[in-house]
Short mmCIF file of C-alpha atoms and ligand atoms in Angstrom, two decimals:
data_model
loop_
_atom_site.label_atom_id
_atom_site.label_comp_id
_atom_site.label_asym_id
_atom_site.label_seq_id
_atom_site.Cartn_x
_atom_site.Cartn_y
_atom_site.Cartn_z
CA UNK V 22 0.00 0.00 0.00
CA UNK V 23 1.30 3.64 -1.17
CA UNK V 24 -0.17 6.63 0.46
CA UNK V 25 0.55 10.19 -0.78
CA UNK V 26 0.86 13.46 0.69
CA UNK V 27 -2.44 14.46 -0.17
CA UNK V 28 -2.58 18.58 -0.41
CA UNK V 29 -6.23 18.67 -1.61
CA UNK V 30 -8.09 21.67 -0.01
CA UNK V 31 -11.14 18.93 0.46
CA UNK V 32 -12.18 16.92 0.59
CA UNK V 33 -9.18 16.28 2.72
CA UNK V 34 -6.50 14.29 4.17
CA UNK V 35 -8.19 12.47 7.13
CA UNK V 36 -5.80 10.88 9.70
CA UNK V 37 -4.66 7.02 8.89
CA UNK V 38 -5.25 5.80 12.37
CA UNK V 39 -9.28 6.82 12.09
CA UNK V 40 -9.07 5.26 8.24
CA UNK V 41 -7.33 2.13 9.84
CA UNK V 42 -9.63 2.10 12.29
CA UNK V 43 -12.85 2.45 10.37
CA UNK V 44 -11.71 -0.15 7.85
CA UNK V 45 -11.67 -2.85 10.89
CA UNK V 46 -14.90 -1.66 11.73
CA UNK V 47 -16.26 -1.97 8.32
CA UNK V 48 -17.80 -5.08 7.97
CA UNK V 49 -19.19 -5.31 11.85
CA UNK V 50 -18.99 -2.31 14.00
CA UNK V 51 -18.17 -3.46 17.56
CA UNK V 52 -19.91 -6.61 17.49
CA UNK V 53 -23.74 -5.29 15.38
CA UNK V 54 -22.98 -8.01 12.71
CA UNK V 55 -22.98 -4.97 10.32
CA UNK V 56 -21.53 -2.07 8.82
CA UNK V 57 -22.48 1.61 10.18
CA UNK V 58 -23.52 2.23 6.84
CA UNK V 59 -26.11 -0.35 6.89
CA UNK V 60 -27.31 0.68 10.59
CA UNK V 61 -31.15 1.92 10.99
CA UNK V 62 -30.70 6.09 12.24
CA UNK V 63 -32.94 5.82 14.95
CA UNK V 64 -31.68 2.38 16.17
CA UNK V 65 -29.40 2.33 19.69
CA UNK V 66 -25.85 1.84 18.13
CA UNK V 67 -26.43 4.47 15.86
CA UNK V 68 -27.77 6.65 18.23
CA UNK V 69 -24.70 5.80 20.74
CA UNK V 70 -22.30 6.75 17.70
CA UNK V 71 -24.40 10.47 17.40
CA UNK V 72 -24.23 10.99 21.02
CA UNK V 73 -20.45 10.49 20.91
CA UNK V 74 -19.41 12.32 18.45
CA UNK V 75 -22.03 15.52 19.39
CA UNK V 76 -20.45 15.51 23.01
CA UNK V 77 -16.69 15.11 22.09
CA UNK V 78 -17.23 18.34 19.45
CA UNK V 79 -18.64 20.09 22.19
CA UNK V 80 -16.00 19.45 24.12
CA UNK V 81 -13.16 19.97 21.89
CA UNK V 82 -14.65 23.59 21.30
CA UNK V 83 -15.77 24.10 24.68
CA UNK V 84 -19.47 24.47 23.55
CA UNK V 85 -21.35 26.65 26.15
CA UNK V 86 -24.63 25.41 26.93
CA UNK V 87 -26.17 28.39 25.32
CA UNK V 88 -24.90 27.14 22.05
CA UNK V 89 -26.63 24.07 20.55
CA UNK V 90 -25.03 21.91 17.70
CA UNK V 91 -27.02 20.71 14.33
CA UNK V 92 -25.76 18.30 12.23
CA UNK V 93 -26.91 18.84 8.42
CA UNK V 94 -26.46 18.49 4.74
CA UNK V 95 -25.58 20.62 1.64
CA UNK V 96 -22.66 21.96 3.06
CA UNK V 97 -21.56 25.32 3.40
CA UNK V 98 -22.82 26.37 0.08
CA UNK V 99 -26.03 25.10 1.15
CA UNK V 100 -25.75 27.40 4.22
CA UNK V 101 -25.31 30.70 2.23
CA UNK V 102 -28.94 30.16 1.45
CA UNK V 103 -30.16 28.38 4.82
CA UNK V 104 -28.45 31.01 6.97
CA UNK V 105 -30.50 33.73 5.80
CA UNK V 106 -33.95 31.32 5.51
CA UNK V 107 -33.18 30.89 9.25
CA UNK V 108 -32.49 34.31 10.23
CA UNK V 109 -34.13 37.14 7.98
CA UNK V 110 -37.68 36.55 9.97
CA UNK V 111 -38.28 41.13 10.58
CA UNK V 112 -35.41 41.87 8.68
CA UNK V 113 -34.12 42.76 5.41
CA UNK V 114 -30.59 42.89 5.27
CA UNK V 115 -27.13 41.87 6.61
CA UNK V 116 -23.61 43.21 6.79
CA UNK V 117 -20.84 41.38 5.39
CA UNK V 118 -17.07 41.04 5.49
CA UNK V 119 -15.59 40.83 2.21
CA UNK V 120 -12.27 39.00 2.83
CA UNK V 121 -12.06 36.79 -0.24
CA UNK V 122 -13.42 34.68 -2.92
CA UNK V 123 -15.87 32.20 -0.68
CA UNK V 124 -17.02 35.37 1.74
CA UNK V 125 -18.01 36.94 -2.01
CA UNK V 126 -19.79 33.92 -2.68
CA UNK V 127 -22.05 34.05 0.55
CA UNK V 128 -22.74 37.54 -0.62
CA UNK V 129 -24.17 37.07 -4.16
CA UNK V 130 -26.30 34.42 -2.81
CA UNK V 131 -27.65 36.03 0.44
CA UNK V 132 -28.88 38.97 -2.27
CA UNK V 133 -31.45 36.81 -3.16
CA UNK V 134 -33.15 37.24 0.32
CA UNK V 135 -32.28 40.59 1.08
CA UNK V 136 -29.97 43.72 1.14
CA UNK V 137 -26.16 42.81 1.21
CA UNK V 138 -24.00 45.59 3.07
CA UNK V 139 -20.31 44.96 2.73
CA UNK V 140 -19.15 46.59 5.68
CA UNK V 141 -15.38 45.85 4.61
CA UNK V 142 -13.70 44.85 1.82
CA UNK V 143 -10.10 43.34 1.01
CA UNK V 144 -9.13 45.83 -2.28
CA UNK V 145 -6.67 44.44 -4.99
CA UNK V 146 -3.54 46.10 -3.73
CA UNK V 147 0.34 45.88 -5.30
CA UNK V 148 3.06 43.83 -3.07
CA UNK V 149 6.85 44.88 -2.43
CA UNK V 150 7.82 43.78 -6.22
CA UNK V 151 4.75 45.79 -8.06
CA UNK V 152 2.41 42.85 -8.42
CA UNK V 153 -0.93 43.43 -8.14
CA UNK V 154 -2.80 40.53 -6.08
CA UNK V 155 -6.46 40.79 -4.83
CA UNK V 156 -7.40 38.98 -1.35
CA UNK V 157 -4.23 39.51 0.22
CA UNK V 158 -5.55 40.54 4.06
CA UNK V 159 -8.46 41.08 6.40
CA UNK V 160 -10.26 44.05 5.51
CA UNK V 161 -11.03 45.90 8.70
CA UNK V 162 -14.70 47.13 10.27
CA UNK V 163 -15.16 50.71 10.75
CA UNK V 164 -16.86 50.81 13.99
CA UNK V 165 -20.67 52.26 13.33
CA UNK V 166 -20.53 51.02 9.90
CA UNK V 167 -22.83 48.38 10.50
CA UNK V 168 -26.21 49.41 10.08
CA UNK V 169 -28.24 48.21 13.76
CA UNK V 170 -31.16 46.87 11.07
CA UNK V 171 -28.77 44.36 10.23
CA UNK V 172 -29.57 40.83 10.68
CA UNK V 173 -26.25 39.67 11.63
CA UNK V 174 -22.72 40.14 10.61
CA UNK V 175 -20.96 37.74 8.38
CA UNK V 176 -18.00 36.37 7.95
CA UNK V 177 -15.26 33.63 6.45
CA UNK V 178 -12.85 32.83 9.67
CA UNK V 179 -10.43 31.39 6.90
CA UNK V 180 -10.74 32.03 3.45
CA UNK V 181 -9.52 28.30 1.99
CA UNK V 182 -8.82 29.82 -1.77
CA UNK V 183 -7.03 33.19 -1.02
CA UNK V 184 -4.96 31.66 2.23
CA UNK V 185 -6.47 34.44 4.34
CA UNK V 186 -7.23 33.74 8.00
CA UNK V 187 -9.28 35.77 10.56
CA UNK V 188 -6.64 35.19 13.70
CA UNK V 189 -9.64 37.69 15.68
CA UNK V 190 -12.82 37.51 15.51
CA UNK V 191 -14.63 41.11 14.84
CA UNK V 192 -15.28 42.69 18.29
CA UNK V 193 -19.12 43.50 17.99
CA UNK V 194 -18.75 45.61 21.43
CA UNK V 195 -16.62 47.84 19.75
CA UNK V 196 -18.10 48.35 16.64
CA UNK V 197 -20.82 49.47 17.93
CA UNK V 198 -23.20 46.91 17.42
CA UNK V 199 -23.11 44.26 20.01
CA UNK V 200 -26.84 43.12 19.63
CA UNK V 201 -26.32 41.77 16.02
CA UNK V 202 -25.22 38.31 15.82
CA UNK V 203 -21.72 37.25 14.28
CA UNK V 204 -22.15 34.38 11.85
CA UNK V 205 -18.82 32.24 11.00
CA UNK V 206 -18.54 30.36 7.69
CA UNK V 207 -15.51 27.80 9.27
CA UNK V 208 -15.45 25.64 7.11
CA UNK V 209 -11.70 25.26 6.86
CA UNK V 210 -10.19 26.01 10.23
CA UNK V 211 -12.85 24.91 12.57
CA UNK V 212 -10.93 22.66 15.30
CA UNK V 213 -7.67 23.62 14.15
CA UNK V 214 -7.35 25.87 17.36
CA UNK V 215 -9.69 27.25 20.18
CA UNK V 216 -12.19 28.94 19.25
CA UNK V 217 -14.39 32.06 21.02
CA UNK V 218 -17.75 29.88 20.03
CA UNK V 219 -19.77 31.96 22.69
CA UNK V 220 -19.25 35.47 21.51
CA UNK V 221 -20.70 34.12 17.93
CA UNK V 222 -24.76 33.68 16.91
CA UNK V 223 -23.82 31.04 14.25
CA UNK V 224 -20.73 28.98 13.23
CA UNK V 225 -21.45 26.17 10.20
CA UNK V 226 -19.14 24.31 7.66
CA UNK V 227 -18.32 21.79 5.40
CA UNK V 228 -17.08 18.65 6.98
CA UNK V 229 -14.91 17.95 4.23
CA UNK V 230 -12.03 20.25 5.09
CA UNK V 231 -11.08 19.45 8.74
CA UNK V 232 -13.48 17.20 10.10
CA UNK V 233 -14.14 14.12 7.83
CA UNK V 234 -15.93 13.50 4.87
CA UNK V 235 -17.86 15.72 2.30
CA UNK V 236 -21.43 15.19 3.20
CA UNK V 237 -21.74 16.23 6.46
CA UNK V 238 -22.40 19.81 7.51
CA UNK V 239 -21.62 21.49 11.04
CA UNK V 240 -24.12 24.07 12.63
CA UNK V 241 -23.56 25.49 16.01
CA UNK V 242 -26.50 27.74 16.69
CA UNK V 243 -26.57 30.36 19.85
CA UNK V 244 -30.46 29.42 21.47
CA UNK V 245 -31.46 32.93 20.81
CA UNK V 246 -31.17 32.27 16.56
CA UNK V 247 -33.61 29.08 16.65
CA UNK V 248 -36.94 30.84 16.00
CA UNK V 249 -36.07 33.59 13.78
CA UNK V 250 -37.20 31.91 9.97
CA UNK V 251 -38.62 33.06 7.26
CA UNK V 252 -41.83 31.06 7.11
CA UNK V 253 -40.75 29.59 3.40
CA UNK V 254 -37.65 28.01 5.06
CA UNK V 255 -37.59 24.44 4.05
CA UNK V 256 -38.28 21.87 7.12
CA UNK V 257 -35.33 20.05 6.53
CA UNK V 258 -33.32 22.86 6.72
CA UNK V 259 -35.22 25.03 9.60
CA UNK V 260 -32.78 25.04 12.32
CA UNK V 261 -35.60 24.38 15.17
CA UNK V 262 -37.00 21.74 13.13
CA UNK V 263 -33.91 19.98 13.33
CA UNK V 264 -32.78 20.81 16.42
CA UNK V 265 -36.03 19.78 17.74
CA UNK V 266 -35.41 16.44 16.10
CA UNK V 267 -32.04 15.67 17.71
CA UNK V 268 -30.57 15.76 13.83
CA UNK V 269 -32.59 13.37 13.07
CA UNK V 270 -35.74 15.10 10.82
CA UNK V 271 -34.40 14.07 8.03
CA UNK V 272 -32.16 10.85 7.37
CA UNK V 273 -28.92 12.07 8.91
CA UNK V 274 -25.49 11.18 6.81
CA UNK V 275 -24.45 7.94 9.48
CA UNK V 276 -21.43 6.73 7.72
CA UNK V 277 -20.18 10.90 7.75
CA UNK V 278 -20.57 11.13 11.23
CA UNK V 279 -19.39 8.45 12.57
CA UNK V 280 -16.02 9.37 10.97
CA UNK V 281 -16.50 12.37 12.40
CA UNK V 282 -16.18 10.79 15.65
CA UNK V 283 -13.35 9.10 14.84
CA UNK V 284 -11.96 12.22 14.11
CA UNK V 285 -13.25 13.43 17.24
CA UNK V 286 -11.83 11.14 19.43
CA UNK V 287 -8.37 11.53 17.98
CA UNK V 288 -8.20 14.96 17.94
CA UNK V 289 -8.68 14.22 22.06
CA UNK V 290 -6.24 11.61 22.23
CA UNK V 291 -3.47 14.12 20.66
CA UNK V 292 -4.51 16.45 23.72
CA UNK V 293 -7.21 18.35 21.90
CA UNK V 294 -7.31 21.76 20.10
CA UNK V 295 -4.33 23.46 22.36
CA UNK V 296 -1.79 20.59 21.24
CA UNK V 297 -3.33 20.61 18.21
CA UNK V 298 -2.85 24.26 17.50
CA UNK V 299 0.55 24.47 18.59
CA UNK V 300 1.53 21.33 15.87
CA UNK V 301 -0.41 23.68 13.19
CA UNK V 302 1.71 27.30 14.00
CA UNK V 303 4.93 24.80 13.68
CA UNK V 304 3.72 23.27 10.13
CA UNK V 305 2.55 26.67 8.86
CA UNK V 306 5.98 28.71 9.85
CA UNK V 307 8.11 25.78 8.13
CA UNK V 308 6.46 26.28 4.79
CA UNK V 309 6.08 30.33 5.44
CA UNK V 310 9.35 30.54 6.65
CA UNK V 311 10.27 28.27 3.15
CA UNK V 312 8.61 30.67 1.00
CA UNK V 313 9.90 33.58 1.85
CA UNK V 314 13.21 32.56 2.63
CA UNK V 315 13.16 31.54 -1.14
CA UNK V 316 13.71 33.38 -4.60
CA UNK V 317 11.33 31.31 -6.55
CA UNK V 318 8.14 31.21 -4.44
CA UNK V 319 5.83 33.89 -3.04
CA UNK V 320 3.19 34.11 -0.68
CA UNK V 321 1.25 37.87 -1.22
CA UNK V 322 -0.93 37.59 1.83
CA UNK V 323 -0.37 40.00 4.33
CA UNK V 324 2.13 38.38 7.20
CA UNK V 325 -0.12 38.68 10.38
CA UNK V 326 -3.65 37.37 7.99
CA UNK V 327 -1.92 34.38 6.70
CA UNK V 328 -3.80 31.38 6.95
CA UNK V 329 -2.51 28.28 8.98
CA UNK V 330 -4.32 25.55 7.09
CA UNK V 331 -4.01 26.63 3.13
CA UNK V 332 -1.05 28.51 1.90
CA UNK V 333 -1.06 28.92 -1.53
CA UNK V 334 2.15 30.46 -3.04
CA UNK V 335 3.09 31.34 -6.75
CA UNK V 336 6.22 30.27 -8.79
CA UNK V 337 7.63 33.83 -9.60
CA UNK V 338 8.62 31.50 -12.83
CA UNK V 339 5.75 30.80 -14.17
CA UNK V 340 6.90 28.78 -16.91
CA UNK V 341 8.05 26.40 -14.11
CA UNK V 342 4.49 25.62 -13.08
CA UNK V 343 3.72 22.25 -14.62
CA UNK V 344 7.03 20.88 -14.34
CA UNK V 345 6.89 21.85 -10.30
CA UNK V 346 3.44 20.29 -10.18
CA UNK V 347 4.85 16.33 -11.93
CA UNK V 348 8.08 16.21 -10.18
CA UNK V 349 6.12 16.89 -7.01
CA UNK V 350 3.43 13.90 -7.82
CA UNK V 351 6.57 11.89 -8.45
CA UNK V 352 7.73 12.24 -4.75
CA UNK V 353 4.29 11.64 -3.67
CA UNK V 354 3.31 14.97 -2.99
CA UNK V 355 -0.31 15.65 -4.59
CA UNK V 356 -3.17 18.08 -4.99
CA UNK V 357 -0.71 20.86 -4.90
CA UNK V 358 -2.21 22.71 -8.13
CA UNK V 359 -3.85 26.20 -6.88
CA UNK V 360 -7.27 27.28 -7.12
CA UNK V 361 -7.92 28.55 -10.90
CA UNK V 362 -8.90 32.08 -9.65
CA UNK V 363 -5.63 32.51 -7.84
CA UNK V 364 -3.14 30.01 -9.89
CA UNK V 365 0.10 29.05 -8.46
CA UNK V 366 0.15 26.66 -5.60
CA UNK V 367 -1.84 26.03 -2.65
CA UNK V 368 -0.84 23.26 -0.08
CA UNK V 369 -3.78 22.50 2.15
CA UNK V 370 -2.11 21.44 5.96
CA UNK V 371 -5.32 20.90 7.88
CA UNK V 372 -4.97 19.20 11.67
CA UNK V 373 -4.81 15.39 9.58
CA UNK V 374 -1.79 16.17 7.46
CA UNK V 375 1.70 14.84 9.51
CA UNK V 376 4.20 17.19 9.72
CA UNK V 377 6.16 15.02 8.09
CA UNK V 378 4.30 15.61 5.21
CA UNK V 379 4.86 19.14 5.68
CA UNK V 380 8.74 18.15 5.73
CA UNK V 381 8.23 16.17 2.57
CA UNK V 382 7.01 19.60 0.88
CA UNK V 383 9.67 22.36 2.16
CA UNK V 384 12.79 19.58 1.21
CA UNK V 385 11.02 19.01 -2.61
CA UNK V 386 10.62 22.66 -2.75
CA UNK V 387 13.79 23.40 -1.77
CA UNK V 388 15.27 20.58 -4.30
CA UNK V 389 13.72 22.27 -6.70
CA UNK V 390 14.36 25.90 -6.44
CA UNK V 391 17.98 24.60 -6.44
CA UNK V 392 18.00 22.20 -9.56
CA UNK V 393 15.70 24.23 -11.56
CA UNK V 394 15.87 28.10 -11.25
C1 PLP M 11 -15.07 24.50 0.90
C2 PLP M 11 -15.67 25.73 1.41
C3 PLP M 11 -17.00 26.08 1.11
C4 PLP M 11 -17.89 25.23 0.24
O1 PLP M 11 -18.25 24.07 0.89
P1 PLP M 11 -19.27 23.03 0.24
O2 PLP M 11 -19.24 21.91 1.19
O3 PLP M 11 -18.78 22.68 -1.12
O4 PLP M 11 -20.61 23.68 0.18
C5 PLP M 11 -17.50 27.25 1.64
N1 PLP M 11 -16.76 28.03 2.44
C6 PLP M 11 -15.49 27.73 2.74
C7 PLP M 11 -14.70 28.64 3.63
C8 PLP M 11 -14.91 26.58 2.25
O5 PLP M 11 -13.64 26.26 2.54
#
C-alpha cells in the first residue's frame, strides 16, 4: 500500500489511524454483525455513535450550553442560502465582510433574500515587487458602519482559496453593534485551534475540510437564533426543526458522522485543540518561513492574515508551473495545483496532514528551487 501526501483543499487528508480504524470496523462495527452504513438512524448503536461524536465536538470547542449543535447536509454552500432562511424573519438585510473569494460567494447568494451591506472589503492592492494581487488581508470594520437593522454580521474565519485567516474575531462591542449576531462560515479552520464559540450567533461548515468526509455539515447555533425563519424556510433545513429532532428530521449522513467521531476522538487523544494548534503554528511557519526565505516562491498575503491551514504560493517563474506540479506527484506529494482564480500553488495542511508531510514539501521545494531556477 502507497499513500501520498495528499494537499487537496477537500475533501481532505483524514488521519490514517481513524481510516485504519474504520476499515476494521467496516464489515461489523463493535460486534452489530454490520456495517455503520447499513445501521437503521434511529436504532441504539447508531444513536450511541451520534451521542459520541455531538459531546466530544462540544468538548473539543468548549461548547457553552447556550450554544446548541445541528448536524446537516448541503454543506456550506447550502448554508449561504439556509443562513439567511433561518435568520431574515423582521429583517431585510445583513452586513458582510468581504475577505475573499468564498465570503463573495455568501454575498451574491444572500442577495437573493435581502440587502447585502459589505461593511469591509479586502481591495486588490500591489506587493513589495509591483504585483498586483487581490485577497491579500483582512479588511477591517469601521466601527458604526454596521447598520443596527442588520440581521447579523458575516464572515469567512479562513478564506480556503485566497490563504487568508481571521486570527480575531470582529469585536461586535466595539463596533458598535453588540446586539447583532456574528455568523462564522468555518469551514476550513474549525478545530484547528480554540475557538471564542460563545461570543458568535452562528458557526457552520463543510465537513470535508477538517473534520471528515464531504457530506456532512456542522451548525452550532446560539439558542437565541432558533426561532427567527422566514416562514418559506424548508423543514429540513429550519434550524428548530432539526434541532427539535435531535438531527434526526431528516435521514442524517451515518457513515459521515461516525467518521466524524473518529476524528473526534483523535483529535482528544493528541490532547485536543491546544496541542493541536501548537503542531499547526509549527507546520505553517516551516512552509512560510520556506517561501519567503526563497527566490522562486511567493506568498502575497499579508504576514499577520496568513492562513494556517491553506497557503497557496506562486512560482515567480511561471513557466516552471507544470514541471513543479509532476516532479512533485513523483515524490508523492499531490493536490498541490492552486485554485484557478488565484493560480500558483496552494498546499492545504489541515490538523490530519503529519508534519512530516509538511517536511516532505519544504525539502522538494527546496530541491527544486535549487536544480531548476
Ligand atoms: C469548501 C468551502 C465552502 C464550500 O463548501 P461546500 O461543502 O462545497 O458547500 C464554503 N466556504 C469555505 C470557507 C470553504 O472552505
Amino acid at each position: 500500500m502507497k499513500r501520498l501526501w495528499n494537499f487537496s483543499a477537500g475533501p481532505a487528508v483524514l488521519p490514517e489511524a481513524v481510516l485504519s480504524q474504520a476499515a476494521a470496523e467496516m464489515l461489523d462495527w463493535h460486534g452489530s454483525g454490520m456495517s455503520v452504513m447499513e445501521m437503521s438512524h434511529r436504532g441504539p448503536q447508531f444513536m450511541e455513535i451520534l451521542q459520541s461524536a455531538l459531546e466530544d465536538f462540544r468538548e473539543l470547542l468548549n461548547i457553552p450550553e447556550s450554544h446548541k449543535v445541528l448536524f446537516m447536509q448541503g454543506g456550506a454552500i447550502g448554508q449561504n442560502a439556509i443562513v439567511p432562511l433561518n435568520l431574515l424573519k423582521g429583517f431585510n438585510s445583513a452586513a458582510f465582510v468581504k475577505s475573499g473569494s468564498w465570503s463573495a460567494k455568501t454575498i451574491k447568494e444572500f442577495a437573493r433574500y435581502g440587502r447585502a451591506d459589505v461593511v469591509a472589503e479586502a481591495r486588490e492592492i500591489k506587493d513589495d515587487s509591483g504585483v498586483r494581487a487581490a485577497n491579500t488581508y483582512v479588511p477591517s470594520i469601521a466601527p458604526g458602519s454596521i447598520s443596527p437593522g442588520s440581521a447579523y454580521l458575516h464572515y469567512c474565519g479562513n478564506e480556503t482559496i485566497d490563504g487568508v485567516e481571521f486570527k480575531h474575531i470582529p469585536d461586535m462591542h466595539s463596533l458598535g453593534a453588540a446586539h447583532v449576531p456574528l455568523v462564522c462560515d468555518a469551514s476550513s479552520n474549525i478545530l484547528s485551534r480554540p475557538m471564542d464559540v460563545a461570543s458568535h450567533g452562528l458557526i457552520y461548515g463543510g465537513a470535508q475540510k477538517n473534520i471528515g468526509p464531504a457530506g456532512l455539515t456542522f451548525v452550532i447555533v446560539r439558542e437565541d437564533q432558533l426561532d427567527r425563519a422566514l416562514d418559506v424556510c424548508p423543514s429540513a433545513f429550519n434550524y428548530r426543526t432539526v434541532y427539535d429532532n435531535h438531527s434526526m428530521y431528516n435521514t442524517p449522513p451515518t457513515y459521515a458522522i461516525y467518521i466524524a467521531g473518529l476524528v473526534f476522538k483523535w483529535l482528544k487523544d493528541m490532547g485536543g485543540l491546544p496541542v493541536v494548534a501548537e503542531l499547526n503554528r509549527k507546520k505553517a511557519q516551516m512552509l512560510y518561513e520556506a517561501i519567503d526565505g526563497s527566490a522562486l516562491y511567493v506568498n502575497r498575503v499579508r504576514h499577520a492574515d496568513r492562513s494556517l491551514m491553506n497557503v497557496p504560493f506562486q512560482l515567480r517563474e511561471e513557466a516552471l508551473n507544470a514541471e513543479f506540479l509532476s516532479l512533485a506527484q513523483e515524490r508523492g506529494l499531490t493536490q498541490l495545483k492552486g485554485h484557478k482564480s488565484v493560480g500558483g500553488m496552494r498546499a492545504s495542511i489541515y490538523n490530519a496532514m503529519p508534519i512530516e508531510g509538511v517536511e516532505a514539501l519544504v525539502d522538494f521545494m527546496l530541491t527544486f528551487e535549487k536544480e531548476r531556477a
